[in-house]
Amino acid sequence: MNKEELKKIKQKALEEHIPIIMDDTLEVIEKEIKNNPPRRILEIGTAVGYSAMCFSEFLLENGKIDTIERDAERIKEAKINIKKVGVEEKINIYEGDAVDILPTLNEKYDMVFIDAAKGKYPFFLNQSLRMINPDGLIFADNVLYKGYVMSDYNKHKQRTAVRNLREYIKQVSENPNLETQILEVGDGLAISRIK
Ligand code: SAH
Ligand code: MG
């Protein structure tokens, strides 16, 4: 992979306020999967491809990533970026709304990264649970959403997102088949291991 290109893409995304994965979040994920690298990764929310390209370094040989994005402009940019970095063999983009695409997928994944519409996290969780392998990991980014999720503040215009993020945390915490940690890293990261 062309790491210089990846750095440039990261810089440009930050300048354009595209919410790419934070360095400390990426580090935590890398540590979690180091001992048992994934062969198949599902990502919900590609943006310009930054996190998917980072994850492509963590894959087992011949491993692949499926990533879903609905914004046409971002898809276009992600494709260009992925070519520039030279990881097009490893990343497949599904173009469209994850709410429509997920139910059509019937793959098995070792890792899922949820990083799209916060109001849909419980739905994304149920779809991920349907496709995740035993011992697999489901990561969900932004689950603490600037602190709104753990405060009693619920008059914010983002209250639907907050309600659904709370519901996500409740579901992963109460599911007896999952072992879940909620970390304050980045904007909040939920890590759920399938028992
Ligand atoms: N994972 C990326 C950042 C994703 S930002 C990275 O770390 O580099 C979230 C993205 O999810 C946005 O580009 C947005 O367009 C997309 N998105 C939000 N809701 C979606 C949905 N329901 N289906 C598909 N994509 C969605
Ligand atoms: Mg995020």
mmCIF file with all atom_site columns, C-alpha atoms and ligand atoms in Angstrom:
data_model
loop_
_atom_site.group_PDB
_atom_site.id
_atom_site.type_symbol
_atom_site.label_atom_id
_atom_site.label_alt_id
_atom_site.label_comp_id
_atom_site.label_asym_id
_atom_site.label_entity_id
_atom_site.label_seq_id
_atom_site.pdbx_PDB_ins_code
_atom_site.Cartn_x
_atom_site.Cartn_y
_atom_site.Cartn_z
_atom_site.occupancy
_atom_site.B_iso_or_equiv
_atom_site.pdbx_formal_charge
_atom_site.auth_seq_id
_atom_site.auth_comp_id
_atom_site.auth_asym_id
_atom_site.auth_atom_id
_atom_site.pdbx_PDB_model_num
ATOM   1   C  CA  . MET A 1 1   ? 0.000   0.000   0.000  1.00 0.00 ? 1   MET A CA  1
ATOM   2   C  CA  . ASN A 1 2   ? 1.063   3.544   -0.714 1.00 0.00 ? 2   ASN A CA  1
ATOM   3   C  CA  . LYS A 1 3   ? 1.263   5.045   2.781  1.00 0.00 ? 3   LYS A CA  1
ATOM   4   C  CA  . GLU A 1 4   ? 2.208   8.518   1.511  1.00 0.00 ? 4   GLU A CA  1
ATOM   5   C  CA  . GLU A 1 5   ? -1.037  8.682   -0.495 1.00 0.00 ? 5   GLU A CA  1
ATOM   6   C  CA  . LEU A 1 6   ? -2.995  7.436   2.512  1.00 0.00 ? 6   LEU A CA  1
ATOM   7   C  CA  . LYS A 1 7   ? -1.532  10.251  4.628  1.00 0.00 ? 7   LYS A CA  1
ATOM   8   C  CA  . LYS A 1 8   ? -2.531  12.831  2.038  1.00 0.00 ? 8   LYS A CA  1
ATOM   9   C  CA  . ILE A 1 9   ? -6.060  11.430  1.873  1.00 0.00 ? 9   ILE A CA  1
ATOM   10  C  CA  . LYS A 1 10  ? -6.314  11.573  5.665  1.00 0.00 ? 10  LYS A CA  1
ATOM   11  C  CA  . GLN A 1 11  ? -5.138  15.185  5.690  1.00 0.00 ? 11  GLN A CA  1
ATOM   12  C  CA  . LYS A 1 12  ? -7.618  16.216  3.002  1.00 0.00 ? 12  LYS A CA  1
ATOM   13  C  CA  . ALA A 1 13  ? -10.498 14.445  4.785  1.00 0.00 ? 13  ALA A CA  1
ATOM   14  C  CA  . LEU A 1 14  ? -9.652  16.225  8.047  1.00 0.00 ? 14  LEU A CA  1
ATOM   15  C  CA  . GLU A 1 15  ? -9.523  19.582  6.256  1.00 0.00 ? 15  GLU A CA  1
ATOM   16  C  CA  . GLU A 1 16  ? -12.932 18.902  4.728  1.00 0.00 ? 16  GLU A CA  1
ATOM   17  C  CA  . HIS A 1 17  ? -14.385 17.849  8.108  1.00 0.00 ? 17  HIS A CA  1
ATOM   18  C  CA  . ILE A 1 18  ? -15.202 14.358  6.948  1.00 0.00 ? 18  ILE A CA  1
ATOM   19  C  CA  . PRO A 1 19  ? -15.585 12.345  10.172 1.00 0.00 ? 19  PRO A CA  1
ATOM   20  C  CA  . ILE A 1 20  ? -12.861 9.744   9.571  1.00 0.00 ? 20  ILE A CA  1
ATOM   21  C  CA  . ILE A 1 21  ? -11.773 7.313   12.261 1.00 0.00 ? 21  ILE A CA  1
ATOM   22  C  CA  . MET A 1 22  ? -9.606  8.844   14.972 1.00 0.00 ? 22  MET A CA  1
ATOM   23  C  CA  . ASP A 1 23  ? -6.031  7.625   15.459 1.00 0.00 ? 23  ASP A CA  1
ATOM   24  C  CA  . ASP A 1 24  ? -6.616  6.367   18.999 1.00 0.00 ? 24  ASP A CA  1
ATOM   25  C  CA  . THR A 1 25  ? -9.756  4.471   17.930 1.00 0.00 ? 25  THR A CA  1
ATOM   26  C  CA  . LEU A 1 26  ? -7.815  2.822   15.113 1.00 0.00 ? 26  LEU A CA  1
ATOM   27  C  CA  . GLU A 1 27  ? -5.087  1.829   17.573 1.00 0.00 ? 27  GLU A CA  1
ATOM   28  C  CA  . VAL A 1 28  ? -7.576  0.168   19.917 1.00 0.00 ? 28  VAL A CA  1
ATOM   29  C  CA  . ILE A 1 29  ? -9.110  -1.793  17.035 1.00 0.00 ? 29  ILE A CA  1
ATOM   30  C  CA  . GLU A 1 30  ? -5.689  -2.884  15.813 1.00 0.00 ? 30  GLU A CA  1
ATOM   31  C  CA  . LYS A 1 31  ? -4.831  -4.200  19.284 1.00 0.00 ? 31  LYS A CA  1
ATOM   32  C  CA  . GLU A 1 32  ? -8.148  -6.036  19.623 1.00 0.00 ? 32  GLU A CA  1
ATOM   33  C  CA  . ILE A 1 33  ? -7.713  -7.971  16.373 1.00 0.00 ? 33  ILE A CA  1
ATOM   34  C  CA  . LYS A 1 34  ? -3.924  -8.429  16.363 1.00 0.00 ? 34  LYS A CA  1
ATOM   35  C  CA  . ASN A 1 35  ? -3.967  -11.937 17.826 1.00 0.00 ? 35  ASN A CA  1
ATOM   36  C  CA  . ASN A 1 36  ? -6.703  -13.186 15.521 1.00 0.00 ? 36  ASN A CA  1
ATOM   37  C  CA  . PRO A 1 37  ? -6.657  -11.170 12.281 1.00 0.00 ? 37  PRO A CA  1
ATOM   38  C  CA  . PRO A 1 38  ? -9.914  -11.101 10.307 1.00 0.00 ? 38  PRO A CA  1
ATOM   39  C  CA  . ARG A 1 39  ? -10.339 -12.612 6.844  1.00 0.00 ? 39  ARG A CA  1
ATOM   40  C  CA  . ARG A 1 40  ? -13.602 -10.805 6.117  1.00 0.00 ? 40  ARG A CA  1
ATOM   41  C  CA  . ILE A 1 41  ? -14.571 -7.343  7.325  1.00 0.00 ? 41  ILE A CA  1
ATOM   42  C  CA  . LEU A 1 42  ? -17.890 -5.554  6.890  1.00 0.00 ? 42  LEU A CA  1
ATOM   43  C  CA  . GLU A 1 43  ? -17.921 -1.786  7.238  1.00 0.00 ? 43  GLU A CA  1
ATOM   44  C  CA  . ILE A 1 44  ? -21.074 0.344   7.348  1.00 0.00 ? 44  ILE A CA  1
ATOM   45  C  CA  . GLY A 1 45  ? -20.143 3.913   6.307  1.00 0.00 ? 45  GLY A CA  1
ATOM   46  C  CA  . THR A 1 46  ? -17.227 4.178   3.854  1.00 0.00 ? 46  THR A CA  1
ATOM   47  C  CA  . ALA A 1 47  ? -17.025 7.971   3.465  1.00 0.00 ? 47  ALA A CA  1
ATOM   48  C  CA  . VAL A 1 48  ? -13.861 8.473   1.359  1.00 0.00 ? 48  VAL A CA  1
ATOM   49  C  CA  . GLY A 1 49  ? -12.451 5.034   2.165  1.00 0.00 ? 49  GLY A CA  1
ATOM   50  C  CA  . TYR A 1 50  ? -9.996  6.043   4.872  1.00 0.00 ? 50  TYR A CA  1
ATOM   51  C  CA  . SER A 1 51  ? -10.903 3.556   7.617  1.00 0.00 ? 51  SER A CA  1
ATOM   52  C  CA  . ALA A 1 52  ? -11.391 0.711   5.113  1.00 0.00 ? 52  ALA A CA  1
ATOM   53  C  CA  . MET A 1 53  ? -7.903  1.331   3.716  1.00 0.00 ? 53  MET A CA  1
ATOM   54  C  CA  . CYS A 1 54  ? -6.463  1.331   7.242  1.00 0.00 ? 54  CYS A CA  1
ATOM   55  C  CA  . PHE A 1 55  ? -8.273  -1.925  8.058  1.00 0.00 ? 55  PHE A CA  1
ATOM   56  C  CA  . SER A 1 56  ? -6.972  -3.518  4.846  1.00 0.00 ? 56  SER A CA  1
ATOM   57  C  CA  . GLU A 1 57  ? -3.571  -3.626  6.554  1.00 0.00 ? 57  GLU A CA  1
ATOM   58  C  CA  . PHE A 1 58  ? -5.003  -5.798  9.347  1.00 0.00 ? 58  PHE A CA  1
ATOM   59  C  CA  . LEU A 1 59  ? -6.474  -8.476  7.058  1.00 0.00 ? 59  LEU A CA  1
ATOM   60  C  CA  . LEU A 1 60  ? -5.193  -12.020 6.728  1.00 0.00 ? 60  LEU A CA  1
ATOM   61  C  CA  . GLU A 1 61  ? -3.676  -12.772 3.352  1.00 0.00 ? 61  GLU A CA  1
ATOM   62  C  CA  . ASN A 1 62  ? -6.452  -12.928 0.726  1.00 0.00 ? 62  ASN A CA  1
ATOM   63  C  CA  . GLY A 1 63  ? -8.771  -11.196 3.138  1.00 0.00 ? 63  GLY A CA  1
ATOM   64  C  CA  . LYS A 1 64  ? -11.424 -8.775  1.900  1.00 0.00 ? 64  LYS A CA  1
ATOM   65  C  CA  . ILE A 1 65  ? -13.506 -5.849  3.075  1.00 0.00 ? 65  ILE A CA  1
ATOM   66  C  CA  . ASP A 1 66  ? -17.068 -5.058  2.057  1.00 0.00 ? 66  ASP A CA  1
ATOM   67  C  CA  . THR A 1 67  ? -17.998 -1.472  2.812  1.00 0.00 ? 67  THR A CA  1
ATOM   68  C  CA  . ILE A 1 68  ? -21.314 0.336   2.310  1.00 0.00 ? 68  ILE A CA  1
ATOM   69  C  CA  . GLU A 1 69  ? -21.839 3.999   1.382  1.00 0.00 ? 69  GLU A CA  1
ATOM   70  C  CA  . ARG A 1 70  ? -24.887 5.888   0.119  1.00 0.00 ? 70  ARG A CA  1
ATOM   71  C  CA  . ASP A 1 71  ? -23.421 9.297   -0.786 1.00 0.00 ? 71  ASP A CA  1
ATOM   72  C  CA  . ALA A 1 72  ? -22.559 9.363   -4.516 1.00 0.00 ? 72  ALA A CA  1
ATOM   73  C  CA  . GLU A 1 73  ? -19.842 12.014  -4.210 1.00 0.00 ? 73  GLU A CA  1
ATOM   74  C  CA  . ARG A 1 74  ? -18.086 10.150  -1.429 1.00 0.00 ? 74  ARG A CA  1
ATOM   75  C  CA  . ILE A 1 75  ? -18.309 6.865   -3.313 1.00 0.00 ? 75  ILE A CA  1
ATOM   76  C  CA  . LYS A 1 76  ? -16.640 8.513   -6.286 1.00 0.00 ? 76  LYS A CA  1
ATOM   77  C  CA  . GLU A 1 77  ? -13.860 9.877   -4.115 1.00 0.00 ? 77  GLU A CA  1
ATOM   78  C  CA  . ALA A 1 78  ? -13.443 6.602   -2.209 1.00 0.00 ? 78  ALA A CA  1
ATOM   79  C  CA  . LYS A 1 79  ? -12.921 4.715   -5.463 1.00 0.00 ? 79  LYS A CA  1
ATOM   80  C  CA  . ILE A 1 80  ? -10.239 7.151   -6.602 1.00 0.00 ? 80  ILE A CA  1
ATOM   81  C  CA  . ASN A 1 81  ? -8.539  7.006   -3.201 1.00 0.00 ? 81  ASN A CA  1
ATOM   82  C  CA  . ILE A 1 82  ? -8.554  3.223   -3.025 1.00 0.00 ? 82  ILE A CA  1
ATOM   83  C  CA  . LYS A 1 83  ? -6.895  3.027   -6.461 1.00 0.00 ? 83  LYS A CA  1
ATOM   84  C  CA  . LYS A 1 84  ? -4.286  5.621   -5.504 1.00 0.00 ? 84  LYS A CA  1
ATOM   85  C  CA  . VAL A 1 85  ? -3.361  3.678   -2.381 1.00 0.00 ? 85  VAL A CA  1
ATOM   86  C  CA  . GLY A 1 86  ? -3.319  0.445   -4.366 1.00 0.00 ? 86  GLY A CA  1
ATOM   87  C  CA  . VAL A 1 87  ? -5.728  -1.641  -2.281 1.00 0.00 ? 87  VAL A CA  1
ATOM   88  C  CA  . GLU A 1 88  ? -8.543  -2.068  -4.812 1.00 0.00 ? 88  GLU A CA  1
ATOM   89  C  CA  . GLU A 1 89  ? -8.161  -5.873  -4.699 1.00 0.00 ? 89  GLU A CA  1
ATOM   90  C  CA  . LYS A 1 90  ? -9.063  -5.846  -1.018 1.00 0.00 ? 90  LYS A CA  1
ATOM   91  C  CA  . ILE A 1 91  ? -12.004 -3.447  -0.834 1.00 0.00 ? 91  ILE A CA  1
ATOM   92  C  CA  . ASN A 1 92  ? -15.453 -3.809  -2.355 1.00 0.00 ? 92  ASN A CA  1
ATOM   93  C  CA  . ILE A 1 93  ? -17.892 -0.902  -2.098 1.00 0.00 ? 93  ILE A CA  1
ATOM   94  C  CA  . TYR A 1 94  ? -21.630 -1.544  -1.982 1.00 0.00 ? 94  TYR A CA  1
ATOM   95  C  CA  . GLU A 1 95  ? -23.314 1.596   -3.261 1.00 0.00 ? 95  GLU A CA  1
ATOM   96  C  CA  . GLY A 1 96  ? -26.583 2.518   -1.591 1.00 0.00 ? 96  GLY A CA  1
ATOM   97  C  CA  . ASP A 1 97  ? -28.340 2.794   1.723  1.00 0.00 ? 97  ASP A CA  1
ATOM   98  C  CA  . ALA A 1 98  ? -27.139 0.223   4.239  1.00 0.00 ? 98  ALA A CA  1
ATOM   99  C  CA  . VAL A 1 99  ? -30.743 -0.173  5.391  1.00 0.00 ? 99  VAL A CA  1
ATOM   100 C  CA  . ASP A 1 100 ? -31.551 -1.631  1.957  1.00 0.00 ? 100 ASP A CA  1
ATOM   101 C  CA  . ILE A 1 101 ? -28.260 -3.392  1.271  1.00 0.00 ? 101 ILE A CA  1
ATOM   102 C  CA  . LEU A 1 102 ? -27.631 -5.210  4.566  1.00 0.00 ? 102 LEU A CA  1
ATOM   103 C  CA  . PRO A 1 103 ? -30.720 -7.459  4.381  1.00 0.00 ? 103 PRO A CA  1
ATOM   104 C  CA  . THR A 1 104 ? -29.558 -8.640  0.912  1.00 0.00 ? 104 THR A CA  1
ATOM   105 C  CA  . LEU A 1 105 ? -26.137 -9.776  2.162  1.00 0.00 ? 105 LEU A CA  1
ATOM   106 C  CA  . ASN A 1 106 ? -25.562 -13.366 3.191  1.00 0.00 ? 106 ASN A CA  1
ATOM   107 C  CA  . GLU A 1 107 ? -21.857 -13.426 3.940  1.00 0.00 ? 107 GLU A CA  1
ATOM   108 C  CA  . LYS A 1 108 ? -20.026 -14.333 7.116  1.00 0.00 ? 108 LYS A CA  1
ATOM   109 C  CA  . TYR A 1 109 ? -17.709 -11.749 8.634  1.00 0.00 ? 109 TYR A CA  1
ATOM   110 C  CA  . ASP A 1 110 ? -15.021 -11.863 11.321 1.00 0.00 ? 110 ASP A CA  1
ATOM   111 C  CA  . MET A 1 111 ? -15.294 -8.161  12.055 1.00 0.00 ? 111 MET A CA  1
ATOM   112 C  CA  . VAL A 1 112 ? -17.934 -5.483  11.575 1.00 0.00 ? 112 VAL A CA  1
ATOM   113 C  CA  . PHE A 1 113 ? -17.310 -1.746  11.868 1.00 0.00 ? 113 PHE A CA  1
ATOM   114 C  CA  . ILE A 1 114 ? -20.489 0.293   12.310 1.00 0.00 ? 114 ILE A CA  1
ATOM   115 C  CA  . ASP A 1 115 ? -19.868 3.965   11.462 1.00 0.00 ? 115 ASP A CA  1
ATOM   116 C  CA  . ALA A 1 116 ? -22.940 5.404   9.690  1.00 0.00 ? 116 ALA A CA  1
ATOM   117 C  CA  . ALA A 1 117 ? -26.365 6.879   10.557 1.00 0.00 ? 117 ALA A CA  1
ATOM   118 C  CA  . LYS A 1 118 ? -26.558 6.863   14.356 1.00 0.00 ? 118 LYS A CA  1
ATOM   119 C  CA  . GLY A 1 119 ? -30.330 6.518   14.327 1.00 0.00 ? 119 GLY A CA  1
ATOM   120 C  CA  . LYS A 1 120 ? -29.938 3.149   12.624 1.00 0.00 ? 120 LYS A CA  1
ATOM   121 C  CA  . TYR A 1 121 ? -27.422 1.524   15.005 1.00 0.00 ? 121 TYR A CA  1
ATOM   122 C  CA  . PRO A 1 122 ? -29.905 -0.994  16.515 1.00 0.00 ? 122 PRO A CA  1
ATOM   123 C  CA  . PHE A 1 123 ? -30.859 -2.101  12.991 1.00 0.00 ? 123 PHE A CA  1
ATOM   124 C  CA  . PHE A 1 124 ? -27.192 -2.326  11.969 1.00 0.00 ? 124 PHE A CA  1
ATOM   125 C  CA  . LEU A 1 125 ? -26.540 -4.417  15.080 1.00 0.00 ? 125 LEU A CA  1
ATOM   126 C  CA  . ASN A 1 126 ? -29.254 -6.935  14.270 1.00 0.00 ? 126 ASN A CA  1
ATOM   127 C  CA  . GLN A 1 127 ? -27.986 -7.311  10.719 1.00 0.00 ? 127 GLN A CA  1
ATOM   128 C  CA  . SER A 1 128 ? -24.398 -7.659  11.950 1.00 0.00 ? 128 SER A CA  1
ATOM   129 C  CA  . LEU A 1 129 ? -25.395 -10.342 14.467 1.00 0.00 ? 129 LEU A CA  1
ATOM   130 C  CA  . ARG A 1 130 ? -26.950 -12.319 11.616 1.00 0.00 ? 130 ARG A CA  1
ATOM   131 C  CA  . MET A 1 131 ? -23.630 -12.365 9.712  1.00 0.00 ? 131 MET A CA  1
ATOM   132 C  CA  . ILE A 1 132 ? -20.872 -12.335 12.321 1.00 0.00 ? 132 ILE A CA  1
ATOM   133 C  CA  . ASN A 1 133 ? -18.781 -15.464 12.935 1.00 0.00 ? 133 ASN A CA  1
ATOM   134 C  CA  . PRO A 1 134 ? -18.306 -16.958 16.417 1.00 0.00 ? 134 PRO A CA  1
ATOM   135 C  CA  . ASP A 1 135 ? -15.415 -15.187 18.139 1.00 0.00 ? 135 ASP A CA  1
ATOM   136 C  CA  . GLY A 1 136 ? -15.946 -12.258 15.748 1.00 0.00 ? 136 GLY A CA  1
ATOM   137 C  CA  . LEU A 1 137 ? -15.953 -8.620  16.808 1.00 0.00 ? 137 LEU A CA  1
ATOM   138 C  CA  . ILE A 1 138 ? -18.509 -5.886  16.234 1.00 0.00 ? 138 ILE A CA  1
ATOM   139 C  CA  . PHE A 1 139 ? -17.139 -2.371  16.681 1.00 0.00 ? 139 PHE A CA  1
ATOM   140 C  CA  . ALA A 1 140 ? -19.450 0.649   16.751 1.00 0.00 ? 140 ALA A CA  1
ATOM   141 C  CA  . ASP A 1 141 ? -17.927 4.111   16.476 1.00 0.00 ? 141 ASP A CA  1
ATOM   142 C  CA  . ASN A 1 142 ? -19.344 7.353   17.926 1.00 0.00 ? 142 ASN A CA  1
ATOM   143 C  CA  . VAL A 1 143 ? -21.529 5.537   20.501 1.00 0.00 ? 143 VAL A CA  1
ATOM   144 C  CA  . LEU A 1 144 ? -20.991 8.268   23.112 1.00 0.00 ? 144 LEU A CA  1
ATOM   145 C  CA  . TYR A 1 145 ? -21.689 11.051  20.587 1.00 0.00 ? 145 TYR A CA  1
ATOM   146 C  CA  . LYS A 1 146 ? -19.895 14.030  22.130 1.00 0.00 ? 146 LYS A CA  1
ATOM   147 C  CA  . GLY A 1 147 ? -21.080 13.023  25.570 1.00 0.00 ? 147 GLY A CA  1
ATOM   148 C  CA  . TYR A 1 148 ? -24.809 13.386  24.788 1.00 0.00 ? 148 TYR A CA  1
ATOM   149 C  CA  . VAL A 1 149 ? -25.436 9.669   25.205 1.00 0.00 ? 149 VAL A CA  1
ATOM   150 C  CA  . MET A 1 150 ? -24.331 9.482   28.845 1.00 0.00 ? 150 MET A CA  1
ATOM   151 C  CA  . SER A 1 151 ? -25.825 12.828  29.919 1.00 0.00 ? 151 SER A CA  1
ATOM   152 C  CA  . ASP A 1 152 ? -29.500 13.442  30.734 1.00 0.00 ? 152 ASP A CA  1
ATOM   153 C  CA  . TYR A 1 153 ? -29.657 16.028  27.977 1.00 0.00 ? 153 TYR A CA  1
ATOM   154 C  CA  . ASN A 1 154 ? -32.375 14.899  25.595 1.00 0.00 ? 154 ASN A CA  1
ATOM   155 C  CA  . LYS A 1 155 ? -33.774 18.058  24.068 1.00 0.00 ? 155 LYS A CA  1
ATOM   156 C  CA  . HIS A 1 156 ? -31.003 18.241  21.542 1.00 0.00 ? 156 HIS A CA  1
ATOM   157 C  CA  . LYS A 1 157 ? -31.969 18.226  17.870 1.00 0.00 ? 157 LYS A CA  1
ATOM   158 C  CA  . GLN A 1 158 ? -30.067 14.944  17.611 1.00 0.00 ? 158 GLN A CA  1
ATOM   159 C  CA  . ARG A 1 159 ? -32.308 13.214  20.144 1.00 0.00 ? 159 ARG A CA  1
ATOM   160 C  CA  . THR A 1 160 ? -33.332 10.424  17.764 1.00 0.00 ? 160 THR A CA  1
ATOM   161 C  CA  . ALA A 1 161 ? -29.670 9.584   17.264 1.00 0.00 ? 161 ALA A CA  1
ATOM   162 C  CA  . VAL A 1 162 ? -29.050 9.724   21.019 1.00 0.00 ? 162 VAL A CA  1
ATOM   163 C  CA  . ARG A 1 163 ? -32.054 7.498   21.789 1.00 0.00 ? 163 ARG A CA  1
ATOM   164 C  CA  . ASN A 1 164 ? -30.884 4.911   19.265 1.00 0.00 ? 164 ASN A CA  1
ATOM   165 C  CA  . LEU A 1 165 ? -27.290 4.985   20.472 1.00 0.00 ? 165 LEU A CA  1
ATOM   166 C  CA  . ARG A 1 166 ? -28.575 4.357   24.018 1.00 0.00 ? 166 ARG A CA  1
ATOM   167 C  CA  . GLU A 1 167 ? -30.661 1.498   22.658 1.00 0.00 ? 167 GLU A CA  1
ATOM   168 C  CA  . TYR A 1 168 ? -27.568 0.093   20.903 1.00 0.00 ? 168 TYR A CA  1
ATOM   169 C  CA  . ILE A 1 169 ? -25.559 0.173   24.137 1.00 0.00 ? 169 ILE A CA  1
ATOM   170 C  CA  . LYS A 1 170 ? -28.412 -1.459  26.032 1.00 0.00 ? 170 LYS A CA  1
ATOM   171 C  CA  . GLN A 1 171 ? -28.737 -4.248  23.464 1.00 0.00 ? 171 GLN A CA  1
ATOM   172 C  CA  . VAL A 1 172 ? -25.034 -5.087  23.270 1.00 0.00 ? 172 VAL A CA  1
ATOM   173 C  CA  . SER A 1 173 ? -24.733 -4.937  27.064 1.00 0.00 ? 173 SER A CA  1
ATOM   174 C  CA  . GLU A 1 174 ? -27.723 -7.190  27.755 1.00 0.00 ? 174 GLU A CA  1
ATOM   175 C  CA  . ASN A 1 175 ? -27.200 -9.761  24.980 1.00 0.00 ? 175 ASN A CA  1
ATOM   176 C  CA  . PRO A 1 176 ? -25.905 -12.934 26.741 1.00 0.00 ? 176 PRO A CA  1
ATOM   177 C  CA  . ASN A 1 177 ? -24.051 -13.982 23.573 1.00 0.00 ? 177 ASN A CA  1
ATOM   178 C  CA  . LEU A 1 178 ? -21.898 -10.863 23.620 1.00 0.00 ? 178 LEU A CA  1
ATOM   179 C  CA  . GLU A 1 179 ? -19.065 -9.630  25.758 1.00 0.00 ? 179 GLU A CA  1
ATOM   180 C  CA  . THR A 1 180 ? -19.123 -5.857  25.456 1.00 0.00 ? 180 THR A CA  1
ATOM   181 C  CA  . GLN A 1 181 ? -16.890 -2.972  26.468 1.00 0.00 ? 181 GLN A CA  1
ATOM   182 C  CA  . ILE A 1 182 ? -17.740 0.694   25.945 1.00 0.00 ? 182 ILE A CA  1
ATOM   183 C  CA  . LEU A 1 183 ? -14.581 2.793   25.664 1.00 0.00 ? 183 LEU A CA  1
ATOM   184 C  CA  . GLU A 1 184 ? -14.271 6.560   25.836 1.00 0.00 ? 184 GLU A CA  1
ATOM   185 C  CA  . VAL A 1 185 ? -11.689 6.508   23.074 1.00 0.00 ? 185 VAL A CA  1
ATOM   186 C  CA  . GLY A 1 186 ? -12.409 8.935   20.209 1.00 0.00 ? 186 GLY A CA  1
ATOM   187 C  CA  . ASP A 1 187 ? -16.135 9.706   20.149 1.00 0.00 ? 187 ASP A CA  1
ATOM   188 C  CA  . GLY A 1 188 ? -16.915 6.481   22.020 1.00 0.00 ? 188 GLY A CA  1
ATOM   189 C  CA  . LEU A 1 189 ? -16.255 2.953   20.791 1.00 0.00 ? 189 LEU A CA  1
ATOM   190 C  CA  . ALA A 1 190 ? -18.347 -0.124  21.576 1.00 0.00 ? 190 ALA A CA  1
ATOM   191 C  CA  . ILE A 1 191 ? -16.511 -3.430  21.251 1.00 0.00 ? 191 ILE A CA  1
ATOM   192 C  CA  . SER A 1 192 ? -18.633 -6.588  21.295 1.00 0.00 ? 192 SER A CA  1
ATOM   193 C  CA  . ARG A 1 193 ? -17.101 -10.043 21.048 1.00 0.00 ? 193 ARG A CA  1
ATOM   194 C  CA  . ILE A 1 194 ? -19.312 -12.943 20.010 1.00 0.00 ? 194 ILE A CA  1
ATOM   195 C  CA  . LYS A 1 195 ? -18.989 -15.692 22.641 1.00 0.00 ? 195 LYS A CA  1
HETATM 196 N  N1  . SAH B 2 .   ? -15.743 4.979   8.242  1.00 0.00 ? 1   SAH B N1  1
HETATM 197 C  C1  . SAH B 2 .   ? -15.291 6.241   7.656  1.00 0.00 ? 1   SAH B C1  1
HETATM 198 C  C2  . SAH B 2 .   ? -16.146 7.417   8.078  1.00 0.00 ? 1   SAH B C2  1
HETATM 199 C  C3  . SAH B 2 .   ? -17.620 7.237   7.821  1.00 0.00 ? 1   SAH B C3  1
HETATM 200 S  S1  . SAH B 2 .   ? -18.529 8.739   8.056  1.00 0.00 ? 1   SAH B S1  1
HETATM 201 C  C4  . SAH B 2 .   ? -13.849 6.490   8.093  1.00 0.00 ? 1   SAH B C4  1
HETATM 202 O  O1  . SAH B 2 .   ? -13.586 6.347   9.303  1.00 0.00 ? 1   SAH B O1  1
HETATM 203 O  O2  . SAH B 2 .   ? -13.001 6.810   7.263  1.00 0.00 ? 1   SAH B O2  1
HETATM 204 C  C5  . SAH B 2 .   ? -20.143 8.112   7.886  1.00 0.00 ? 1   SAH B C5  1
HETATM 205 C  C6  . SAH B 2 .   ? -20.552 7.806   6.455  1.00 0.00 ? 1   SAH B C6  1
HETATM 206 O  O3  . SAH B 2 .   ? -21.703 6.989   6.512  1.00 0.00 ? 1   SAH B O3  1
HETATM 207 C  C7  . SAH B 2 .   ? -20.920 9.038   5.626  1.00 0.00 ? 1   SAH B C7  1
HETATM 208 O  O4  . SAH B 2 .   ? -20.116 9.090   4.479  1.00 0.00 ? 1   SAH B O4  1
HETATM 209 C  C8  . SAH B 2 .   ? -22.387 8.828   5.277  1.00 0.00 ? 1   SAH B C8  1
HETATM 210 O  O5  . SAH B 2 .   ? -22.712 9.224   3.969  1.00 0.00 ? 1   SAH B O5  1
HETATM 211 C  C9  . SAH B 2 .   ? -22.534 7.321   5.415  1.00 0.00 ? 1   SAH B C9  1
HETATM 212 N  N2  . SAH B 2 .   ? -23.886 6.869   5.771  1.00 0.00 ? 1   SAH B N2  1
HETATM 213 C  C10 . SAH B 2 .   ? -24.671 7.363   6.754  1.00 0.00 ? 1   SAH B C10 1
HETATM 214 N  N3  . SAH B 2 .   ? -25.800 6.652   6.826  1.00 0.00 ? 1   SAH B N3  1
HETATM 215 C  C11 . SAH B 2 .   ? -25.741 5.692   5.870  1.00 0.00 ? 1   SAH B C11 1
HETATM 216 C  C12 . SAH B 2 .   ? -26.614 4.662   5.451  1.00 0.00 ? 1   SAH B C12 1
HETATM 217 N  N4  . SAH B 2 .   ? -27.809 4.487   6.032  1.00 0.00 ? 1   SAH B N4  1
HETATM 218 N  N5  . SAH B 2 .   ? -26.219 3.859   4.443  1.00 0.00 ? 1   SAH B N5  1
HETATM 219 C  C13 . SAH B 2 .   ? -25.014 4.032   3.856  1.00 0.00 ? 1   SAH B C13 1
HETATM 220 N  N6  . SAH B 2 .   ? -24.144 4.991   4.209  1.00 0.00 ? 1   SAH B N6  1
HETATM 221 C  C14 . SAH B 2 .   ? -24.498 5.817   5.204  1.00 0.00 ? 1   SAH B C14 1
HETATM 222 MG MG  . MG  B 3 .   ? -16.993 7.577   13.221 1.00 0.00 ? 2   MG  B MG  1
#
